[in-house]
PDB file of C-alpha atoms and ligand atoms in Angstrom:
ATOM      1  CA  MET A   1      11.244  -7.606  21.714  1.00 45.00           C
ATOM      2  CA  LEU A   2       8.088  -9.071  20.222  1.00 51.00           C
ATOM      3  CA  TRP A   3       5.186 -10.614  22.102  1.00 49.00           C
ATOM      4  CA  PRO A   4       3.526 -13.043  19.732  1.00 46.00           C
ATOM      5  CA  HIS A   5       3.157 -15.860  22.276  1.00 44.00           C
ATOM      6  CA  ALA A   6       1.134 -13.974  24.830  1.00 44.00           C
ATOM      7  CA  GLY A   7      -2.118 -15.647  23.688  1.00 46.00           C
ATOM      8  CA  ILE A   8      -2.233 -18.713  25.896  1.00 45.00           C
ATOM      9  CA  ARG A   9      -5.135 -20.943  24.996  1.00 48.00           C
ATOM     10  CA  ARG A  10      -7.099 -22.348  27.889  1.00 49.00           C
ATOM     11  CA  PRO A  11     -10.351 -24.291  28.042  1.00 52.00           C
ATOM     12  CA  ARG A  12     -11.953 -21.396  29.856  1.00 65.00           C
ATOM     13  CA  ASN A  13     -10.361 -17.998  30.227  1.00 81.00           C
ATOM     14  CA  VAL A  14     -11.538 -16.943  33.682  1.00 86.00           C
ATOM     15  CA  GLU A  15      -9.540 -13.707  33.597  1.00 86.00           C
ATOM     16  CA  LEU A  16     -11.221 -12.708  30.343  1.00 86.00           C
ATOM     17  CA  GLU A  17     -14.664 -13.502  31.741  1.00 87.00           C
ATOM     18  CA  GLU A  18     -13.994 -11.411  34.839  1.00 90.00           C
ATOM     19  CA  ARG A  19     -12.674  -8.519  32.773  1.00 88.00           C
ATOM     20  CA  LEU A  20     -15.698  -8.549  30.494  1.00 89.00           C
ATOM     21  CA  ALA A  21     -18.053  -8.690  33.491  1.00 91.00           C
ATOM     22  CA  ALA A  22     -16.300  -5.637  34.969  1.00 90.00           C
ATOM     23  CA  ALA A  23     -16.518  -3.823  31.622  1.00 88.00           C
ATOM     24  CA  ARG A  24     -20.272  -4.552  31.493  1.00 90.00           C
ATOM     25  CA  ARG A  25     -20.701  -3.089  34.978  1.00 90.00           C
ATOM     26  CA  ASP A  26     -18.588   0.001  34.283  1.00 86.00           C
ATOM     27  CA  THR A  27     -19.770   0.776  30.753  1.00 84.00           C
ATOM     28  CA  PRO A  28     -23.256  -0.696  30.260  1.00 85.00           C
ATOM     29  CA  GLU A  29     -23.661   1.535  27.203  1.00 85.00           C
ATOM     30  CA  SER A  30     -20.986  -0.577  25.473  1.00 84.00           C
ATOM     31  CA  GLU A  31     -23.000  -3.798  25.787  1.00 87.00           C
ATOM     32  CA  ALA A  32     -23.606  -4.149  22.032  1.00 86.00           C
ATOM     33  CA  TRP A  33     -19.862  -3.958  21.289  1.00 88.00           C
ATOM     34  CA  LEU A  34     -18.907  -6.102  24.271  1.00 90.00           C
ATOM     35  CA  ARG A  35     -21.103  -8.905  22.913  1.00 92.00           C
ATOM     36  CA  LEU A  36     -19.249  -8.812  19.590  1.00 92.00           C
ATOM     37  CA  LEU A  37     -15.915  -8.575  21.345  1.00 91.00           C
ATOM     38  CA  GLU A  38     -16.717 -11.516  23.621  1.00 91.00           C
ATOM     39  CA  ALA A  39     -17.713 -13.667  20.634  1.00 92.00           C
ATOM     40  CA  ALA A  40     -14.539 -12.697  18.733  1.00 92.00           C
ATOM     41  CA  LEU A  41     -12.258 -13.390  21.696  1.00 89.00           C
ATOM     42  CA  ASN A  42     -13.888 -16.753  22.399  1.00 88.00           C
ATOM     43  CA  GLU A  43     -13.580 -17.698  18.735  1.00 91.00           C
ATOM     44  CA  SER A  44      -9.902 -16.640  18.846  1.00 88.00           C
ATOM     45  CA  GLU A  45      -9.281 -18.968  21.777  1.00 82.00           C
ATOM     46  CA  GLU A  46     -10.743 -21.860  19.771  1.00 77.00           C
ATOM     47  CA  GLY A  47      -7.844 -21.696  17.258  1.00 71.00           C
ATOM     48  CA  GLY A  48      -8.484 -24.832  15.102  1.00 82.00           C
ATOM     49  CA  VAL A  49     -10.019 -23.653  11.860  1.00 89.00           C
ATOM     50  CA  TRP A  50      -8.050 -20.413  11.930  1.00 94.00           C
ATOM     51  CA  ASP A  51      -4.700 -21.989  12.745  1.00 94.00           C
ATOM     52  CA  ALA A  52      -5.108 -24.069   9.562  1.00 93.00           C
ATOM     53  CA  ALA A  53      -5.539 -20.856   7.507  1.00 95.00           C
ATOM     54  CA  VAL A  54      -2.200 -19.261   8.459  1.00 96.00           C
ATOM     55  CA  PRO A  55      -0.474 -18.451   5.124  1.00 96.00           C
ATOM     56  CA  GLU A  56       3.121 -18.489   3.977  1.00 95.00           C
ATOM     57  CA  PRO A  57       4.449 -14.910   3.898  1.00 94.00           C
ATOM     58  CA  ALA A  58       4.895 -13.556   0.352  1.00 94.00           C
ATOM     59  CA  ALA A  59       8.407 -14.226  -0.925  1.00 90.00           C
ATOM     60  CA  GLU A  60       9.055 -10.863  -2.605  1.00 89.00           C
ATOM     61  CA  ARG A  61       8.133  -8.675   0.347  1.00 92.00           C
ATOM     62  CA  PRO A  62       9.471  -5.105   0.529  1.00 94.00           C
ATOM     63  CA  VAL A  63      11.644  -4.620   3.601  1.00 93.00           C
ATOM     64  CA  LYS A  64       9.120  -2.341   5.312  1.00 95.00           C
ATOM     65  CA  ALA A  65       6.082  -4.480   4.460  1.00 96.00           C
ATOM     66  CA  PRO A  66       4.281  -6.361   7.252  1.00 97.00           C
ATOM     67  CA  LEU A  67       4.404 -10.165   7.186  1.00 97.00           C
ATOM     68  CA  LEU A  68       0.870 -10.528   5.839  1.00 97.00           C
ATOM     69  CA  TRP A  69       1.475  -8.150   2.926  1.00 97.00           C
ATOM     70  CA  SER A  70       0.213  -9.786  -0.288  1.00 96.00           C
ATOM     71  CA  ALA A  71      -0.442 -13.040   1.582  1.00 96.00           C
ATOM     72  CA  ARG A  72      -2.820 -15.492  -0.100  1.00 96.00           C
ATOM     73  CA  ILE A  73      -4.980 -16.837   2.711  1.00 96.00           C
ATOM     74  CA  THR A  74      -7.248 -19.858   2.237  1.00 96.00           C
ATOM     75  CA  VAL A  75      -9.915 -20.478   4.864  1.00 95.00           C
ATOM     76  CA  ASP A  76     -12.364 -23.320   5.473  1.00 94.00           C
ATOM     77  CA  GLY A  77     -15.269 -21.703   3.611  1.00 93.00           C
ATOM     78  CA  ARG A  78     -18.093 -23.314   5.536  1.00 93.00           C
ATOM     79  CA  ALA A  79     -16.602 -22.641   8.990  1.00 94.00           C
ATOM     80  CA  ALA A  80     -15.576 -19.071   8.119  1.00 95.00           C
ATOM     81  CA  ARG A  81     -19.006 -18.175   6.697  1.00 95.00           C
ATOM     82  CA  ARG A  82     -20.721 -19.744   9.691  1.00 95.00           C
ATOM     83  CA  TRP A  83     -18.548 -17.696  12.051  1.00 95.00           C
ATOM     84  CA  VAL A  84     -19.141 -14.375  10.273  1.00 96.00           C
ATOM     85  CA  ARG A  85     -22.884 -15.089  10.079  1.00 96.00           C
ATOM     86  CA  ARG A  86     -22.955 -15.803  13.818  1.00 95.00           C
ATOM     87  CA  LEU A  87     -21.163 -12.547  14.600  1.00 95.00           C
ATOM     88  CA  LEU A  88     -23.283 -10.455  12.229  1.00 96.00           C
ATOM     89  CA  THR A  89     -26.422 -11.953  13.750  1.00 95.00           C
ATOM     90  CA  LEU A  90     -25.389 -10.461  17.092  1.00 94.00           C
ATOM     91  CA  ALA A  91     -25.000  -7.004  15.547  1.00 91.00           C
ATOM     92  CA  LEU A  92     -27.523  -7.003  12.687  1.00 91.00           C
ATOM     93  CA  PRO A  93     -30.002  -9.895  13.067  1.00 89.00           C
ATOM     94  CA  ALA A  94     -32.141  -8.813  10.102  1.00 89.00           C
ATOM     95  CA  GLN A  95     -29.283  -8.272   7.638  1.00 88.00           C
ATOM     96  CA  ALA A  96     -26.762 -10.935   8.678  1.00 89.00           C
ATOM     97  CA  SER A  97     -27.635 -13.350   5.887  1.00 90.00           C
ATOM     98  CA  LYS A  98     -27.408 -10.632   3.215  1.00 92.00           C
ATOM     99  CA  ILE A  99     -23.702  -9.877   3.694  1.00 95.00           C
ATOM    100  CA  ASP A 100     -21.061 -12.098   2.087  1.00 95.00           C
ATOM    101  CA  GLY A 101     -18.946 -13.428   4.959  1.00 95.00           C
ATOM    102  CA  ILE A 102     -15.750 -14.158   3.017  1.00 96.00           C
ATOM    103  CA  ALA A 103     -15.857 -10.798   1.232  1.00 97.00           C
ATOM    104  CA  LEU A 104     -16.317  -9.056   4.588  1.00 97.00           C
ATOM    105  CA  LEU A 105     -13.368 -10.927   6.106  1.00 97.00           C
ATOM    106  CA  GLU A 106     -11.132  -9.899   3.210  1.00 97.00           C
ATOM    107  CA  ALA A 107     -12.289  -6.261   3.248  1.00 97.00           C
ATOM    108  CA  ALA A 108     -11.740  -6.076   7.023  1.00 96.00           C
ATOM    109  CA  LEU A 109      -8.287  -7.665   6.740  1.00 97.00           C
ATOM    110  CA  ARG A 110      -7.304  -5.052   4.138  1.00 95.00           C
ATOM    111  CA  HIS A 111      -9.056  -2.213   5.999  1.00 93.00           C
ATOM    112  CA  ASP A 112     -10.893  -1.562   2.741  1.00 94.00           C
ATOM    113  CA  ASP A 113     -13.611   0.780   4.039  1.00 93.00           C
ATOM    114  CA  ALA A 114     -15.070   1.439   0.571  1.00 94.00           C
ATOM    115  CA  ARG A 115     -15.673  -2.278   0.083  1.00 96.00           C
ATOM    116  CA  VAL A 116     -17.108  -2.692   3.576  1.00 96.00           C
ATOM    117  CA  GLU A 117     -19.495   0.146   2.799  1.00 95.00           C
ATOM    118  CA  ALA A 118     -20.515  -1.474  -0.500  1.00 96.00           C
ATOM    119  CA  LEU A 119     -21.155  -4.790   1.289  1.00 96.00           C
ATOM    120  CA  ALA A 120     -23.200  -3.002   3.951  1.00 96.00           C
ATOM    121  CA  GLN A 121     -25.263  -1.167   1.344  1.00 95.00           C
ATOM    122  CA  ALA A 122     -25.879  -4.372  -0.613  1.00 93.00           C
ATOM    123  CA  GLY A 123     -27.206  -5.930   2.587  1.00 93.00           C
ATOM    124  CA  GLY A 124     -29.175  -2.828   3.627  1.00 94.00           C
ATOM    125  CA  ALA A 125     -27.108  -2.496   6.827  1.00 94.00           C
ATOM    126  CA  ASP A 126     -25.479   0.388   8.710  1.00 94.00           C
ATOM    127  CA  PRO A 127     -21.889   0.655   7.318  1.00 95.00           C
ATOM    128  CA  SER A 128     -20.404   1.764  10.654  1.00 93.00           C
ATOM    129  CA  VAL A 129     -21.796  -1.340  12.390  1.00 94.00           C
ATOM    130  CA  VAL A 130     -20.615  -3.621   9.575  1.00 95.00           C
ATOM    131  CA  ARG A 131     -17.147  -2.025   9.749  1.00 94.00           C
ATOM    132  CA  ILE A 132     -16.793  -2.794  13.461  1.00 93.00           C
ATOM    133  CA  ALA A 133     -18.290  -6.280  13.058  1.00 95.00           C
ATOM    134  CA  GLY A 134     -15.831  -6.906  10.204  1.00 96.00           C
ATOM    135  CA  GLN A 135     -12.857  -5.990  12.390  1.00 94.00           C
ATOM    136  CA  MET A 136     -14.148  -8.290  15.127  1.00 94.00           C
ATOM    137  CA  ALA A 137     -14.751 -11.043  12.553  1.00 96.00           C
ATOM    138  CA  VAL A 138     -11.169 -10.992  11.286  1.00 96.00           C
ATOM    139  CA  THR A 139      -9.661 -11.058  14.802  1.00 95.00           C
ATOM    140  CA  PRO A 140      -9.523 -14.904  15.174  1.00 95.00           C
ATOM    141  CA  LEU A 141      -7.706 -15.210  11.822  1.00 96.00           C
ATOM    142  CA  LEU A 142      -5.194 -12.495  12.740  1.00 96.00           C
ATOM    143  CA  ARG A 143      -4.596 -13.977  16.180  1.00 95.00           C
ATOM    144  CA  ALA A 144      -3.931 -17.365  14.551  1.00 95.00           C
ATOM    145  CA  CYS A 145      -1.471 -15.675  12.158  1.00 96.00           C
ATOM    146  CA  ALA A 146       0.323 -14.068  15.120  1.00 96.00           C
ATOM    147  CA  ARG A 147       0.715 -17.524  16.696  1.00 94.00           C
ATOM    148  CA  GLY A 148       1.609 -19.360  13.501  1.00 95.00           C
ATOM    149  CA  LEU A 149       4.037 -16.783  12.113  1.00 96.00           C
ATOM    150  CA  ALA A 150       5.704 -15.871  15.418  1.00 95.00           C
ATOM    151  CA  ARG A 151       9.082 -17.159  14.254  1.00 94.00           C
ATOM    152  CA  GLU A 152       8.906 -15.215  11.003  1.00 94.00           C
ATOM    153  CA  LEU A 153       8.433 -11.850  12.720  1.00 94.00           C
ATOM    154  CA  PRO A 154      11.487  -9.580  12.511  1.00 92.00           C
ATOM    155  CA  SER A 155      13.500  -9.412  15.739  1.00 89.00           C
ATOM    156  CA  THR A 156      13.503  -5.613  15.555  1.00 90.00           C
ATOM    157  CA  TRP A 157      10.912  -3.403  13.912  1.00 93.00           C
ATOM    158  CA  TRP A 158      11.380   0.349  13.621  1.00 91.00           C
ATOM    159  CA  GLU A 159       8.091   1.254  12.002  1.00 95.00           C
ATOM    160  CA  GLY A 160       5.094   2.664  13.865  1.00 95.00           C
ATOM    161  CA  TYR A 161       2.693   0.153  12.262  1.00 97.00           C
ATOM    162  CA  CYS A 162       2.241  -3.515  13.141  1.00 97.00           C
ATOM    163  CA  PRO A 163       4.943  -5.827  11.712  1.00 97.00           C
ATOM    164  CA  LEU A 164       2.315  -8.523  11.094  1.00 97.00           C
ATOM    165  CA  CYS A 165      -0.871  -6.814   9.912  1.00 97.00           C
ATOM    166  CA  GLY A 166       0.131  -3.204   9.131  1.00 96.00           C
ATOM    167  CA  VAL A 167      -2.321  -1.213  11.291  1.00 96.00           C
ATOM    168  CA  TRP A 168      -1.343   1.468  13.792  1.00 97.00           C
ATOM    169  CA  PRO A 169      -0.953   0.294  17.399  1.00 97.00           C
ATOM    170  CA  ALA A 170      -3.951   0.437  19.728  1.00 96.00           C
ATOM    171  CA  VAL A 171      -1.837   1.290  22.748  1.00 96.00           C
ATOM    172  CA  ALA A 172       1.699   2.032  23.926  1.00 96.00           C
ATOM    173  CA  GLU A 173       2.578  -0.106  26.948  1.00 95.00           C
ATOM    174  CA  TYR A 174       5.170   0.905  29.533  1.00 93.00           C
ATOM    175  CA  THR A 175       6.089  -2.367  31.206  1.00 90.00           C
ATOM    176  CA  GLY A 176       8.118  -3.475  34.207  1.00 85.00           C
ATOM    177  CA  LEU A 177      10.317  -1.424  36.464  1.00 84.00           C
ATOM    178  CA  GLU A 178      12.191   0.007  33.490  1.00 84.00           C
ATOM    179  CA  ARG A 179       8.960   1.241  31.906  1.00 86.00           C
ATOM    180  CA  LYS A 180       9.995  -0.057  28.496  1.00 88.00           C
ATOM    181  CA  ARG A 181       7.826   1.276  25.720  1.00 91.00           C
ATOM    182  CA  GLN A 182       6.104  -1.421  23.682  1.00 93.00           C
ATOM    183  CA  LEU A 183       3.616  -0.759  20.922  1.00 96.00           C
ATOM    184  CA  ARG A 184       0.745  -3.263  20.776  1.00 97.00           C
ATOM    185  CA  CYS A 185      -1.519  -4.107  17.875  1.00 96.00           C
ATOM    186  CA  GLY A 186      -5.209  -4.318  18.773  1.00 94.00           C
ATOM    187  CA  ARG A 187      -6.026  -6.696  15.905  1.00 94.00           C
ATOM    188  CA  CYS A 188      -3.401  -9.438  16.059  1.00 95.00           C
ATOM    189  CA  GLY A 189      -1.979  -8.782  19.547  1.00 94.00           C
ATOM    190  CA  VAL A 190       1.651  -8.570  18.372  1.00 96.00           C
ATOM    191  CA  GLY A 191       3.898  -6.150  20.258  1.00 95.00           C
ATOM    192  CA  TRP A 192       7.116  -4.444  19.265  1.00 95.00           C
ATOM    193  CA  ALA A 193       9.555  -2.268  21.145  1.00 92.00           C
ATOM    194  CA  ILE A 194      10.456   1.232  20.021  1.00 84.00           C
ATOM    195  CA  PRO A 195      13.141   2.461  22.400  1.00 71.00           C
ATOM    196  CA  LEU A 196      13.067   6.085  21.332  1.00 72.00           C
ATOM    197  CA  LEU A 197      10.200   8.298  22.303  1.00 82.00           C
ATOM    198  CA  ARG A 198       8.979   9.190  18.868  1.00 91.00           C
ATOM    199  CA  CYS A 199       5.634   9.690  17.170  1.00 95.00           C
ATOM    200  CA  VAL A 200       4.475   6.391  15.694  1.00 95.00           C
ATOM    201  CA  TYR A 201       2.703   8.166  12.831  1.00 96.00           C
ATOM    202  CA  CYS A 202       5.191  10.756  11.554  1.00 95.00           C
ATOM    203  CA  ASP A 203       8.482   9.732  13.279  1.00 93.00           C
ATOM    204  CA  GLU A 204       8.779  13.098  15.072  1.00 94.00           C
ATOM    205  CA  THR A 205      11.455  12.813  17.802  1.00 93.00           C
ATOM    206  CA  ASP A 206      11.754  16.460  18.874  1.00 93.00           C
ATOM    207  CA  HIS A 207      10.492  16.552  22.472  1.00 92.00           C
ATOM    208  CA  ASP A 208       9.211  20.084  21.952  1.00 95.00           C
ATOM    209  CA  HIS A 209       6.595  18.653  19.604  1.00 96.00           C
ATOM    210  CA  LEU A 210       5.704  15.566  21.663  1.00 95.00           C
ATOM    211  CA  GLY A 211       3.617  15.549  24.821  1.00 94.00           C
ATOM    212  CA  TYR A 212       1.027  13.806  26.958  1.00 92.00           C
ATOM    213  CA  LEU A 213      -2.543  14.260  28.042  1.00 93.00           C
ATOM    214  CA  THR A 214      -3.179  12.840  31.499  1.00 89.00           C
ATOM    215  CA  PRO A 215      -6.497  12.162  33.249  1.00 81.00           C
ATOM    216  CA  GLU A 216      -7.309  14.914  35.731  1.00 75.00           C
ATOM    217  CA  ALA A 217      -7.895  12.573  38.645  1.00 70.00           C
ATOM    218  CA  GLY A 218      -7.686   8.950  39.681  1.00 65.00           C
ATOM    219  CA  GLU A 219      -6.111   6.769  37.043  1.00 73.00           C
ATOM    220  CA  GLN A 220      -2.331   7.113  37.383  1.00 79.00           C
ATOM    221  CA  THR A 221      -1.478   4.367  34.899  1.00 87.00           C
ATOM    222  CA  ARG A 222      -3.135   6.055  31.924  1.00 92.00           C
ATOM    223  CA  LYS A 223      -2.098   8.812  29.580  1.00 93.00           C
ATOM    224  CA  VAL A 224      -2.386   9.770  25.933  1.00 96.00           C
ATOM    225  CA  GLU A 225       0.720  10.402  23.857  1.00 95.00           C
ATOM    226  CA  VAL A 226       0.246  13.317  21.476  1.00 97.00           C
ATOM    227  CA  CYS A 227       2.290  14.764  18.617  1.00 97.00           C
ATOM    228  CA  ASN A 228       1.924  18.416  17.709  1.00 97.00           C
ATOM    229  CA  SER A 229       3.588  17.919  14.325  1.00 97.00           C
ATOM    230  CA  CYS A 230       0.961  15.576  12.855  1.00 97.00           C
ATOM    231  CA  LYS A 231      -1.710  15.986  15.591  1.00 98.00           C
ATOM    232  CA  GLY A 232      -1.738  12.226  16.114  1.00 98.00           C
ATOM    233  CA  TYR A 233      -2.529  10.557  19.449  1.00 98.00           C
ATOM    234  CA  LEU A 234      -2.005   7.129  20.973  1.00 97.00           C
ATOM    235  CA  LYS A 235      -3.359   5.838  24.274  1.00 96.00           C
ATOM    236  CA  ALA A 236      -0.736   4.583  26.722  1.00 95.00           C
ATOM    237  CA  VAL A 237      -0.852   2.393  29.804  1.00 94.00           C
ATOM    238  CA  THR A 238       1.668   1.422  32.485  1.00 93.00           C
ATOM    239  CA  THR A 239       1.606  -2.307  33.291  1.00 92.00           C
ATOM    240  CA  VAL A 240       3.616  -4.779  35.328  1.00 90.00           C
ATOM    241  CA  ARG A 241       3.577  -7.338  32.510  1.00 90.00           C
ATOM    242  CA  ALA A 242       2.664  -7.151  28.830  1.00 90.00           C
ATOM    243  CA  LEU A 243      -1.102  -7.358  28.348  1.00 91.00           C
ATOM    244  CA  PRO A 244      -2.396 -10.608  26.837  1.00 91.00           C
ATOM    245  CA  PRO A 245      -3.739  -9.965  23.293  1.00 89.00           C
ATOM    246  CA  TRP A 246      -7.401 -10.242  24.314  1.00 88.00           C
ATOM    247  CA  ALA A 247      -6.895  -7.573  26.998  1.00 90.00           C
ATOM    248  CA  ILE A 248      -5.786  -4.989  24.417  1.00 93.00           C
ATOM    249  CA  LEU A 249      -9.201  -4.979  22.736  1.00 90.00           C
ATOM    250  CA  VAL A 250     -11.091  -4.921  26.041  1.00 89.00           C
ATOM    251  CA  ASP A 251      -8.839  -2.134  27.248  1.00 89.00           C
ATOM    252  CA  ASP A 252      -9.357  -0.158  24.044  1.00 91.00           C
ATOM    253  CA  LEU A 253     -13.123  -0.382  24.398  1.00 87.00           C
ATOM    254  CA  THR A 254     -13.182   0.596  28.060  1.00 86.00           C
ATOM    255  CA  THR A 255     -10.922   3.644  27.676  1.00 89.00           C
ATOM    256  CA  VAL A 256     -13.050   5.493  25.123  1.00 90.00           C
ATOM    257  CA  PRO A 257     -13.121   8.608  27.406  1.00 90.00           C
ATOM    258  CA  LEU A 258      -9.396   9.001  26.651  1.00 93.00           C
ATOM    259  CA  ASP A 259     -10.138   8.943  22.904  1.00 95.00           C
ATOM    260  CA  ILE A 260     -12.837  11.554  23.400  1.00 94.00           C
ATOM    261  CA  ALA A 261     -10.483  13.767  25.425  1.00 94.00           C
ATOM    262  CA  ALA A 262      -7.858  13.598  22.644  1.00 96.00           C
ATOM    263  CA  LEU A 263     -10.383  14.216  19.870  1.00 97.00           C
ATOM    264  CA  GLU A 264     -11.822  17.217  21.715  1.00 96.00           C
ATOM    265  CA  ARG A 265      -8.337  18.733  21.812  1.00 96.00           C
ATOM    266  CA  GLY A 266      -7.868  18.389  18.071  1.00 97.00           C
ATOM    267  CA  TYR A 267      -5.841  15.168  17.959  1.00 98.00           C
ATOM    268  CA  HIS A 268      -6.782  12.153  15.859  1.00 97.00           C
ATOM    269  CA  ARG A 269      -5.693   8.708  14.703  1.00 96.00           C
ATOM    270  CA  PRO A 270      -4.971   8.268  10.971  1.00 95.00           C
ATOM    271  CA  PRO A 271      -7.999   6.720   9.251  1.00 89.00           C
ATOM    272  CA  ARG A 272      -5.872   4.495   7.025  1.00 91.00           C
ATOM    273  CA  PRO A 273      -3.522   1.678   8.153  1.00 93.00           C
ATOM    274  CA  GLY A 274       0.210   2.326   8.304  1.00 95.00           C
ATOM    275  CA  TYR A 275       0.919  -0.112   5.455  1.00 96.00           C
ATOM    276  CA  PRO A 276      -1.802  -1.433   3.089  1.00 93.00           C
ATOM    277  CA  LEU A 277      -1.866  -5.240   3.174  1.00 93.00           C
ATOM    278  CA  GLU A 278      -3.141  -6.112  -0.336  1.00 91.00           C
ATOM    279  CA  SER A 279      -3.789  -9.658   0.921  1.00 94.00           C
ATOM    280  CA  SER A 280      -6.565 -11.936  -0.299  1.00 95.00           C
ATOM    281  CA  ILE A 281      -8.828 -14.517   1.312  1.00 96.00           C
ATOM    282  CA  ALA A 282     -10.101 -17.484  -0.691  1.00 95.00           C
ATOM    283  CA  GLU A 283     -12.152 -20.404   0.553  1.00 92.00           C
ATOM    284  CA  ARG A 284     -11.747 -24.103   0.207  1.00 86.00           C
ATOM    285  CA  GLY A 285     -14.167 -26.861   1.015  1.00 70.00           C
ATOM    286  CA  PRO A 286     -15.099 -30.453   0.220  1.00 56.00           C
ATOM    287  CA  VAL A 287     -16.523 -29.546  -3.193  1.00 50.00           C
ATOM    288  CA  GLY A 288     -13.128 -28.164  -4.248  1.00 49.00           C
ATOM    289  CA  GLY A 289     -11.578 -31.392  -3.012  1.00 51.00           C
ATOM    290  CA  TRP A 290     -13.953 -33.528  -5.102  1.00 52.00           C
ATOM    291  CA  TRP A 291     -13.301 -31.312  -8.108  1.00 44.00           C
ATOM    292  CA  ARG A 292      -9.569 -31.911  -7.848  1.00 49.00           C
ATOM    293  CA  LEU A 293     -10.154 -35.643  -7.382  1.00 51.00           C
ATOM    294  CA  TRP A 294     -12.350 -35.712 -10.492  1.00 45.00           C
ATOM    295  CA  ARG A 295      -9.694 -33.908 -12.538  1.00 42.00           C
ATOM    296  CA  PHE A 296      -7.081 -36.385 -11.366  1.00 47.00           C
ATOM    297  CA  TRP A 297      -9.341 -39.336 -12.197  1.00 51.00           C
ATOM    298  CA  ARG A 298     -10.028 -37.883 -15.628  1.00 45.00           C
ATOM    299  CA  MET A 299      -6.305 -37.598 -16.305  1.00 43.00           C
ATOM    300  CA  VAL A 300      -5.615 -41.157 -15.237  1.00 47.00           C
ATOM    301  CA  GLU A 301      -8.573 -42.827 -16.914  1.00 49.00           C
ATOM    302  CA  GLY A 302      -8.625 -40.653 -19.972  1.00 42.00           C
ATOM    303  CA  VAL A 303     -12.317 -39.989 -19.521  1.00 40.00           C
ATOM    304  CA  THR A 304     -12.964 -36.833 -21.495  1.00 42.00           C
ATOM    305  CA  LYS A 305     -16.613 -36.830 -22.440  1.00 43.00           C
ATOM    306  CA  GLN A 306     -18.376 -37.102 -19.110  1.00 41.00           C
ATOM    307  CA  PRO A 307     -19.375 -33.937 -17.231  1.00 40.00           C
ATOM    308  CA  PRO A 308     -17.876 -33.399 -13.790  1.00 39.00           C
ATOM    309  CA  PRO A 309     -19.919 -34.819 -10.898  1.00 38.00           C
ATOM    310  CA  THR A 310     -22.120 -32.173  -9.363  1.00 37.00           C
ATOM    311  CA  SER A 311     -22.533 -31.860  -5.634  1.00 37.00           C
ATOM    312  CA  THR A 312     -25.997 -33.438  -6.056  1.00 33.00           C
ATOM    313  CA  ASN A 313     -24.444 -36.452  -7.761  1.00 33.00           C
ATOM    314  CA  LEU A 314     -21.978 -36.798  -4.955  1.00 33.00           C
ATOM    315  CA  GLN A 315     -24.683 -36.670  -2.330  1.00 34.00           C
ATOM    316  CA  ASN A 316     -26.634 -39.312  -4.238  1.00 32.00           C
ATOM    317  CA  LEU A 317     -23.593 -41.525  -3.945  1.00 30.00           C
ATOM    318  CA  HIS A 318     -23.685 -41.027  -0.152  1.00 35.00           C
ATOM    319  CA  GLN A 319     -20.580 -38.905  -0.231  1.00 37.00           C
ATOM    320  CA  PRO A 320     -19.952 -36.011   2.188  1.00 36.00           C
ATOM    321  CA  PRO A 321     -22.376 -33.114   1.645  1.00 34.00           C
ATOM    322  CA  GLN A 322     -21.354 -29.976  -0.209  1.00 38.00           C
ATOM    323  CA  VAL A 323     -20.299 -26.742   1.400  1.00 33.00           C
ATOM    324  CA  GLY A 324     -23.185 -24.496   2.326  1.00 35.00           C
ATOM    325  CA  ALA A 325     -23.345 -21.061   0.753  1.00 32.00           C
TER     326      ALA A 325
HETATM  327 ZN1   ZN S   1      -1.299  -6.478  13.953  1.00 94.99          ZN
HETATM  328 ZN1   ZN S   2       3.417  12.832  14.648  1.00 94.99          ZN
END
């Protein structure tokens, strides 16, 4: 069963605010990331601009490809750039204006680390910070896609990677009295059930090769699933109900000690996504609209010798201003 509807939009998400406040108390060293996360989650709750960018899934999609594979996404250029600039300003105040917001969104969506690094270098910024900021920046778009494409998601999904955006799950959830195993994506919030206990990365099902790491004391609801065939690990949590999408990211950030424990024992998470997306992000704005209108007018009137109106011309005619860079 899939969980695309879990993101309920409310004017003010009190539960989220309380959870973030608790995370700040418990892990003050994470403050820099919590600020980015808070901004990304609040932007996700806004919806609006991002809901309008949800694409049609590609028609010729391979059967194992996630829904957003090869999707052509068009965003409101001005709003998207403003959002990425705002987020980057939180992380890198001095370099925020030097990094192309749309290019960063696309690179983050595709998990294209080489491109993220090139963008960071061009802006004179720390690539590891830009990589995390990029993932936070693309969260509102992916959450909107999870809402808008909920009906298009397959009713069953046997792969270990996300059926919407192709990355490996952030957590395995064991929910309800039956402790059903659900895999949850940390980027888009989608969840999918995999009834068999099997490694999400290499499909190993032999119990002799699968195991758990459990915290030594205290936390009874936490463990780490490990596979001794591929040395992969995945954090797991027992819950009464499926976590809302925003809680997956908060949870991921506040359970870093589990990641460290797994890494220290030689386990890892694959650096690349489960299925490369190959999607693109383009921008539209009022200037594009005026350009199309001009082309139409030229066709109708047969005006062939005049140059197209520039944005300056349009402003002189008291028309809406152009999109900012
Ligand atoms: Zn996803
Ligand atoms: Zn494995």
